[in-house]
CSV table of C-alpha atoms and ligand atoms in Angstrom, one decimal:
chain,number,residue,atom,x,y,z
A,1,UNK,CA,-3.0,10.2,-23.5
A,2,UNK,CA,-4.0,12.7,-26.1
A,3,UNK,CA,-5.7,10.1,-28.3
A,4,UNK,CA,-7.4,8.5,-25.3
A,5,UNK,CA,-8.7,11.9,-24.2
A,6,UNK,CA,-9.7,13.0,-27.6
A,7,UNK,CA,-12.0,9.9,-27.9
A,8,UNK,CA,-13.7,10.8,-24.6
A,9,UNK,CA,-16.7,12.8,-23.4
A,10,UNK,CA,-17.3,16.4,-22.4
A,11,UNK,CA,-16.0,15.6,-18.9
A,12,UNK,CA,-12.8,14.5,-20.4
A,13,UNK,CA,-12.6,17.6,-22.5
A,14,UNK,CA,-12.6,19.7,-19.3
A,15,UNK,CA,-9.8,17.5,-17.9
A,16,UNK,CA,-7.9,18.0,-21.1
A,17,UNK,CA,-8.1,21.7,-20.9
A,18,UNK,CA,-7.1,21.6,-17.2
A,19,UNK,CA,-4.0,19.5,-18.0
A,20,UNK,CA,-1.0,21.0,-19.6
A,21,UNK,CA,0.4,19.5,-22.7
A,22,UNK,CA,3.2,17.8,-20.7
A,23,UNK,CA,0.6,15.6,-19.0
A,24,UNK,CA,1.0,12.8,-21.4
A,25,UNK,CA,1.8,9.1,-21.0
A,26,UNK,CA,1.6,6.6,-18.3
A,27,UNK,CA,2.5,7.7,-14.8
A,28,UNK,CA,5.4,5.4,-14.7
A,29,UNK,CA,7.3,7.3,-17.4
A,30,UNK,CA,7.4,10.5,-15.4
A,31,UNK,CA,9.2,9.5,-12.3
A,32,UNK,CA,12.1,7.4,-11.1
A,33,UNK,CA,10.0,6.1,-8.2
A,34,UNK,CA,8.0,2.8,-8.4
A,35,UNK,CA,4.5,3.8,-9.2
A,36,UNK,CA,2.1,1.0,-8.2
A,37,UNK,CA,-1.5,0.0,-7.5
A,38,UNK,CA,-3.2,-2.6,-5.4
A,39,UNK,CA,-4.7,-5.3,-7.7
A,40,UNK,CA,-7.4,-7.9,-7.2
A,41,UNK,CA,-6.9,-11.2,-8.9
A,42,UNK,CA,-10.6,-11.7,-9.7
A,43,UNK,CA,-10.8,-8.4,-11.6
A,44,UNK,CA,-7.5,-9.1,-13.4
A,45,UNK,CA,-9.0,-12.4,-14.6
A,46,UNK,CA,-12.5,-11.1,-15.5
A,47,UNK,CA,-12.0,-7.6,-16.8
A,48,UNK,CA,-9.9,-6.9,-19.9
A,49,UNK,CA,-10.2,-3.1,-19.6
A,50,UNK,CA,-9.1,-3.2,-15.9
A,51,UNK,CA,-6.1,-5.3,-16.9
A,52,UNK,CA,-5.2,-3.0,-19.7
A,53,UNK,CA,-5.2,0.2,-17.6
A,54,UNK,CA,-3.2,-1.4,-14.8
A,55,UNK,CA,-0.7,-2.7,-17.3
A,56,UNK,CA,-0.4,0.6,-19.1
A,57,UNK,CA,-0.1,3.0,-16.1
A,58,UNK,CA,1.8,1.2,-13.3
A,59,UNK,CA,5.1,-0.6,-12.9
A,60,UNK,CA,4.4,-2.2,-9.5
A,61,UNK,CA,1.5,-4.2,-8.1
A,62,UNK,CA,0.4,-5.0,-4.5
A,63,UNK,CA,-2.0,-7.9,-4.1
A,64,UNK,CA,-5.0,-6.3,-2.3
A,65,UNK,CA,-6.0,-9.4,-0.3
A,66,UNK,CA,-4.4,-12.4,-2.0
A,67,UNK,CA,-1.3,-12.7,0.2
A,68,UNK,CA,-3.0,-12.0,3.5
A,69,UNK,CA,-2.9,-14.9,6.0
A,70,UNK,CA,-6.6,-15.2,6.1
A,71,UNK,CA,-6.6,-15.8,2.3
A,72,UNK,CA,-3.6,-18.2,2.0
A,73,UNK,CA,-4.3,-20.4,5.1
A,74,UNK,CA,-7.9,-19.9,6.2
A,75,UNK,CA,-7.8,-23.5,7.4
A,76,UNK,CA,-4.7,-24.6,9.3
A,77,UNK,CA,-2.4,-26.5,7.0
A,78,UNK,CA,-4.5,-26.0,3.9
A,79,UNK,CA,-2.9,-23.4,1.6
A,80,UNK,CA,-4.6,-21.5,-1.2
A,81,UNK,CA,-2.1,-19.7,-3.3
A,82,UNK,CA,-4.3,-19.3,-6.3
A,83,UNK,CA,-4.9,-15.6,-6.1
A,84,UNK,CA,-1.3,-14.8,-5.1
A,85,UNK,CA,0.1,-17.0,-7.8
A,86,UNK,CA,-2.1,-15.4,-10.5
A,87,UNK,CA,-0.9,-12.0,-9.6
A,88,UNK,CA,2.8,-13.1,-9.5
A,89,UNK,CA,2.3,-14.7,-12.9
A,90,UNK,CA,0.7,-11.5,-14.3
A,91,UNK,CA,3.6,-9.5,-12.9
A,92,UNK,CA,6.1,-11.9,-14.4
A,93,UNK,CA,4.4,-11.6,-17.8
A,94,UNK,CA,4.1,-7.9,-17.8
A,95,UNK,CA,7.4,-7.0,-16.1
A,96,UNK,CA,5.8,-5.5,-13.0
A,97,UNK,CA,7.5,-5.3,-9.7
A,98,UNK,CA,5.6,-6.8,-6.7
A,99,UNK,CA,5.0,-5.4,-3.2
A,100,UNK,CA,4.1,-8.3,-0.9
A,101,UNK,CA,1.2,-7.5,1.5
A,102,UNK,CA,1.2,-8.6,4.3
A,103,UNK,CA,2.9,-11.2,6.5
A,104,UNK,CA,1.6,-10.2,9.9
A,105,UNK,CA,-1.6,-8.2,10.5
A,106,UNK,CA,-4.2,-8.5,13.2
A,107,UNK,CA,-7.0,-8.1,10.6
A,108,UNK,CA,-8.0,-10.7,8.0
A,109,UNK,CA,-6.3,-13.2,10.3
A,110,UNK,CA,-7.6,-16.8,10.2
A,111,UNK,CA,-9.7,-17.6,13.2
A,112,UNK,CA,-7.6,-20.6,14.2
A,113,UNK,CA,-4.6,-18.4,14.9
A,114,UNK,CA,-6.4,-16.3,17.5
A,115,UNK,CA,-7.0,-19.2,19.8
A,116,UNK,CA,-3.4,-20.5,20.1
A,117,UNK,CA,-1.3,-20.3,23.3
A,118,UNK,CA,1.9,-18.3,23.2
A,119,UNK,CA,4.5,-21.0,22.5
A,120,UNK,CA,2.5,-22.6,19.7
A,121,UNK,CA,1.6,-19.2,18.3
A,122,UNK,CA,5.3,-18.2,18.1
A,123,UNK,CA,6.0,-21.4,16.1
A,124,UNK,CA,3.0,-20.9,13.8
A,125,UNK,CA,3.9,-17.3,13.1
A,126,UNK,CA,7.5,-18.3,12.3
A,127,UNK,CA,6.3,-21.1,10.0
A,128,UNK,CA,3.8,-18.8,8.3
A,129,UNK,CA,6.4,-16.2,7.5
A,130,UNK,CA,8.9,-18.9,6.4
A,131,UNK,CA,6.4,-20.6,4.1
A,132,UNK,CA,4.9,-17.4,2.5
A,133,UNK,CA,8.1,-15.3,2.1
A,134,UNK,CA,9.9,-18.5,1.1
A,135,UNK,CA,7.3,-19.4,-1.6
A,136,UNK,CA,7.8,-16.1,-3.3
A,137,UNK,CA,11.5,-15.8,-2.6
A,138,UNK,CA,13.3,-13.6,-5.2
A,139,UNK,CA,10.1,-12.4,-6.7
A,140,UNK,CA,9.0,-9.8,-4.2
A,141,UNK,CA,10.7,-6.4,-4.2
A,142,UNK,CA,9.4,-5.3,-0.9
A,143,UNK,CA,7.3,-7.0,1.8
A,144,UNK,CA,5.0,-5.3,4.3
A,145,UNK,CA,6.2,-7.6,7.1
A,146,UNK,CA,4.2,-6.1,10.0
A,147,UNK,CA,1.1,-4.1,9.3
A,148,UNK,CA,-0.6,-1.6,11.6
A,149,UNK,CA,1.2,-2.4,14.9
A,150,UNK,CA,0.4,0.9,16.7
A,151,UNK,CA,-2.5,2.7,18.2
A,152,UNK,CA,-3.1,6.3,17.4
A,153,UNK,CA,-1.5,7.4,20.7
A,154,UNK,CA,1.7,5.5,19.8
A,155,UNK,CA,1.2,2.6,22.2
A,156,UNK,CA,1.4,-0.9,20.7
A,157,UNK,CA,-1.9,-2.2,19.4
A,158,UNK,CA,-3.0,-5.0,21.6
A,159,UNK,CA,-3.1,-7.7,18.9
A,160,UNK,CA,-2.9,-11.4,19.5
A,161,UNK,CA,0.8,-11.1,18.5
A,162,UNK,CA,1.5,-8.3,21.0
A,163,UNK,CA,-0.4,-9.7,23.9
A,164,UNK,CA,0.9,-13.3,23.6
A,165,UNK,CA,4.4,-12.8,22.2
A,166,UNK,CA,5.3,-9.5,23.6
A,167,UNK,CA,7.2,-6.5,22.1
A,168,UNK,CA,9.9,-8.7,20.5
A,169,UNK,CA,7.5,-10.2,18.0
A,170,UNK,CA,8.2,-7.4,15.5
A,171,UNK,CA,12.0,-8.0,15.5
A,172,UNK,CA,11.4,-11.7,15.2
A,173,UNK,CA,9.1,-11.3,12.2
A,174,UNK,CA,11.7,-9.2,10.4
A,175,UNK,CA,14.4,-11.7,11.1
A,176,UNK,CA,12.3,-14.6,9.9
A,177,UNK,CA,11.3,-12.8,6.8
A,178,UNK,CA,14.9,-11.9,6.0
A,179,UNK,CA,15.9,-15.5,6.4
A,180,UNK,CA,13.2,-16.6,4.0
A,181,UNK,CA,13.8,-14.0,1.3
A,182,UNK,CA,17.2,-12.3,1.9
A,183,UNK,CA,16.9,-9.9,-1.1
A,184,UNK,CA,13.4,-8.5,-0.3
A,185,UNK,CA,13.2,-5.0,1.3
A,186,UNK,CA,11.4,-5.4,4.5
A,187,UNK,CA,8.9,-2.8,5.7
A,188,UNK,CA,6.8,-1.9,8.6
A,189,UNK,CA,3.5,-0.4,7.3
A,190,UNK,CA,0.7,1.7,8.9
A,191,UNK,CA,-2.0,4.3,8.4
A,192,UNK,CA,-2.2,7.8,9.9
A,193,UNK,CA,1.6,8.0,9.9
A,194,UNK,CA,1.7,10.4,6.9
A,195,UNK,CA,2.4,13.5,9.0
A,196,UNK,CA,4.1,14.2,12.4
A,197,UNK,CA,2.0,12.8,15.2
A,198,UNK,CA,2.2,10.3,18.1
A,199,UNK,CA,1.8,7.3,15.9
A,200,UNK,CA,4.5,8.3,13.4
A,201,UNK,CA,6.7,9.2,16.4
A,202,UNK,CA,6.3,5.7,17.8
A,203,UNK,CA,7.0,4.2,14.4
A,204,UNK,CA,10.1,6.4,14.1
A,205,UNK,CA,11.4,5.3,17.6
A,206,UNK,CA,10.8,1.6,16.8
A,207,UNK,CA,12.6,1.7,13.5
A,208,UNK,CA,15.5,3.6,15.1
A,209,UNK,CA,15.7,1.0,17.8
A,210,UNK,CA,15.4,-2.0,15.5
A,211,UNK,CA,18.2,-0.6,13.2
A,212,UNK,CA,20.4,-0.1,16.3
A,213,UNK,CA,19.9,-3.8,17.2
A,214,UNK,CA,20.8,-4.8,13.6
A,215,UNK,CA,17.3,-6.1,12.8
A,216,UNK,CA,16.8,-6.4,9.1
A,217,UNK,CA,14.2,-3.6,8.5
A,218,UNK,CA,14.7,-1.6,5.4
A,219,UNK,CA,11.7,0.6,5.0
A,220,UNK,CA,8.6,2.4,6.4
A,221,UNK,CA,5.4,2.1,4.5
A,222,UNK,CA,3.0,5.0,4.8
A,223,UNK,CA,-0.5,3.9,3.7
A,224,UNK,CA,-1.9,7.3,3.0
A,225,UNK,CA,-5.6,6.6,3.2
A,226,UNK,CA,-6.8,10.2,3.3
A,227,UNK,CA,-10.2,11.7,3.3
A,228,UNK,CA,-11.5,15.2,2.3
A,229,UNK,CA,-13.4,15.1,5.6
A,230,UNK,CA,-10.2,15.9,7.3
A,231,UNK,CA,-7.5,18.4,6.8
A,232,UNK,CA,-4.3,17.4,5.0
A,233,UNK,CA,-1.9,15.9,7.5
A,234,UNK,CA,0.8,18.2,8.9
A,235,UNK,CA,4.5,17.7,8.1
A,236,UNK,CA,4.4,14.9,5.6
A,237,UNK,CA,7.6,15.8,3.9
A,238,UNK,CA,9.4,16.3,7.2
A,239,UNK,CA,8.1,13.0,8.4
A,240,UNK,CA,9.3,11.1,5.3
A,241,UNK,CA,12.7,12.9,5.6
A,242,UNK,CA,13.1,11.8,9.2
A,243,UNK,CA,12.5,8.2,8.4
A,244,UNK,CA,14.9,8.4,5.5
A,245,UNK,CA,17.5,9.9,7.9
A,246,UNK,CA,17.4,6.6,9.8
A,247,UNK,CA,18.8,4.9,6.7
A,248,UNK,CA,15.7,3.3,5.5
A,249,UNK,CA,13.5,3.6,2.4
A,250,UNK,CA,10.0,5.1,2.6
A,251,UNK,CA,7.1,4.0,0.4
A,252,UNK,CA,3.6,5.4,0.0
A,253,UNK,CA,1.9,2.1,0.0
A,254,UNK,CA,-1.9,2.5,-0.2
A,255,UNK,CA,-2.8,6.0,-1.3
A,256,UNK,CA,-6.4,7.0,-1.8
A,257,UNK,CA,-8.4,10.1,-1.1
A,258,UNK,CA,-12.0,9.6,-0.1
A,259,UNK,CA,-14.7,12.0,-1.2
A,260,UNK,CA,-17.8,12.7,0.9
A,261,UNK,CA,-20.5,12.0,-1.7
A,262,UNK,CA,-21.8,13.4,-4.0
A,263,UNK,CA,-18.7,14.1,-6.1
A,264,UNK,CA,-18.5,17.7,-7.4
A,265,UNK,CA,-15.8,19.3,-9.6
A,266,UNK,CA,-14.6,21.2,-6.5
A,267,UNK,CA,-14.1,18.0,-4.5
A,268,UNK,CA,-12.3,16.4,-7.4
A,269,UNK,CA,-9.9,19.4,-7.4
A,270,UNK,CA,-9.3,19.0,-3.7
A,271,UNK,CA,-8.7,15.4,-4.2
A,272,UNK,CA,-6.2,16.1,-6.8
A,273,UNK,CA,-4.5,18.5,-4.4
A,274,UNK,CA,-4.3,15.9,-1.6
A,275,UNK,CA,-2.9,13.2,-4.0
A,276,UNK,CA,-0.5,15.8,-5.4
A,277,UNK,CA,0.8,16.9,-2.0
A,278,UNK,CA,1.6,13.3,-1.0
A,279,UNK,CA,3.2,12.7,-4.4
A,280,UNK,CA,5.3,15.9,-4.0
A,281,UNK,CA,6.4,15.1,-0.5
A,282,UNK,CA,7.6,11.7,-1.7
A,283,UNK,CA,9.4,13.2,-4.6
A,284,UNK,CA,11.1,15.7,-2.3
A,285,UNK,CA,13.0,12.9,-0.5
A,286,UNK,CA,15.4,10.7,-2.4
A,287,UNK,CA,14.7,7.6,-0.3
A,288,UNK,CA,11.0,7.8,-0.9
A,289,UNK,CA,11.1,5.1,-3.5
A,290,UNK,CA,7.5,4.2,-4.2
A,291,UNK,CA,4.1,5.7,-4.7
A,292,UNK,CA,1.4,3.0,-4.7
A,293,UNK,CA,-2.4,3.7,-4.7
A,294,UNK,CA,-4.9,1.3,-3.1
A,295,UNK,CA,-6.6,0.3,-6.4
A,296,UNK,CA,-6.8,2.6,-9.4
A,297,UNK,CA,-10.5,2.7,-10.3
A,298,UNK,CA,-13.6,3.8,-8.5
A,299,UNK,CA,-15.2,0.8,-10.0
A,300,UNK,CA,-13.4,-1.4,-7.4
A,301,UNK,CA,-12.4,0.3,-4.2
A,302,UNK,CA,-12.6,-0.7,-0.6
A,303,UNK,CA,-13.8,2.7,0.4
A,304,UNK,CA,-17.6,2.6,-0.1
A,305,UNK,CA,-17.8,-0.7,1.8
A,306,UNK,CA,-15.9,0.6,4.8
A,307,UNK,CA,-16.7,4.3,4.9
A,308,UNK,CA,-20.4,4.9,4.4
A,309,UNK,CA,-21.1,8.1,2.5
A,310,UNK,CA,-17.6,8.3,1.1
A,311,UNK,CA,-16.3,7.1,-2.2
A,312,UNK,CA,-14.6,8.0,-5.5
A,313,UNK,CA,-11.2,7.7,-3.9
A,314,UNK,CA,-9.1,6.6,-6.8
A,315,UNK,CA,-7.2,8.1,-9.8
A,316,UNK,CA,-9.6,6.7,-12.4
A,317,UNK,CA,-13.4,6.8,-12.4
A,318,UNK,CA,-15.7,3.7,-12.7
A,319,UNK,CA,-15.3,3.9,-16.5
A,320,UNK,CA,-11.5,4.0,-16.2
A,321,UNK,CA,-11.3,7.6,-17.2
A,322,UNK,CA,-8.5,9.6,-15.6
A,323,UNK,CA,-9.6,12.1,-13.0
A,324,UNK,CA,-8.0,15.4,-12.1
A,325,UNK,CA,-5.9,13.7,-9.5
A,326,UNK,CA,-4.3,11.6,-12.2
A,327,UNK,CA,-3.3,14.7,-14.2
A,328,UNK,CA,-2.0,16.4,-11.1
A,329,UNK,CA,0.4,13.5,-10.5
A,330,UNK,CA,1.6,13.4,-14.1
A,331,UNK,CA,2.3,17.1,-14.0
A,332,UNK,CA,4.6,17.1,-11.0
A,333,UNK,CA,7.5,14.7,-10.6
B,401,LIG,C1,-8.5,-3.9,2.5
B,401,LIG,C2,-9.0,-4.4,1.1
B,401,LIG,O1,-8.9,-3.4,0.2
B,401,LIG,C3,-10.4,-4.9,1.2
B,401,LIG,O2,-10.8,-5.6,0.0
B,401,LIG,C4,-10.6,-5.9,2.4
B,401,LIG,O3,-11.9,-6.3,2.5
B,401,LIG,C5,-10.1,-5.3,3.7
B,401,LIG,O4,-8.7,-4.8,3.5
B,401,LIG,N1,-5.1,-1.2,5.2
B,401,LIG,C6,-4.5,-2.3,4.6
B,401,LIG,C7,-5.1,-3.1,3.5
B,401,LIG,O5,-3.3,-2.6,4.9
B,401,LIG,O6,-4.8,-4.4,3.5
B,401,LIG,C8,-6.6,-2.9,3.6
B,401,LIG,O7,-7.2,-3.6,2.4
B,401,LIG,C9,-7.0,-1.5,3.6
B,401,LIG,C10,-6.4,-0.8,4.9
């Protein structure tokens, strides 16, 4: 880190001064948790500097879009595993762990799935999970089996799975995933479940009930898409701790902190604080086993496309220089 910073610009000099001498080395060397990033296959293939920083800083990768149903089977029966396979191959070569994302989600779902009747849909979902989790059997540390199943008020999101298959679709999905890849840790994953609120309450109750029924669910994924436009969520540590008390692991799966543009030094400091508080909350609970960010560079982030007027949500800037948030994480473990 010293040499990298010494070669940098005035901006980096400020960062260097702000960071204590202990802030050296890749993030992964400073914690027993998995430290990961979402990765996009096309950037991995096209950009050597992107690949280099990813390889240096992280020990786990999550395919950003490459394992979504809409990517792997946009046309019924025609599979495209090219992106997923490329990331799995990269992980194999570089010794990275893989978080699979995601088997069942209402978004980025192929059109043809939406039109199916209940009985056929059930068979198709079962087949999709068997095929995808089966293809990567033994290679995926953790799967986001079901993504974003709840509304903000804690009721079930009225997805095609929920409305046609009923409440039991979640338990079924976990059983099918477990059958296909018995060693993978199986997670339910959602956003706005960082702190204590109606949505995290509902997630908690569901996990409790699934565990009681013996359903193979092993973890809760907390996306942690945060924005400086909102206050930091209440009770993150308590929330992580209550999930862990159910006997499951917890993972921070998609952390980023959006900045209302333009970026200023003050906002970068607040962003560092938000990232750091999530990091600290995870490190305060033994069973919080992973801290993954949704991409690592502002050069490639989903944020500007989806949240107009916001951006710069990652740990590294467009030129792959570490931002204050990066140093904040390295300091506290
Ligand atoms: C996002 C990707 O980053 C974008 O490239 C894509 O266009 C839309 O999906 N929650 C999730 C992720 O679980 O899969 C989403 O990823 C971001 C929100």
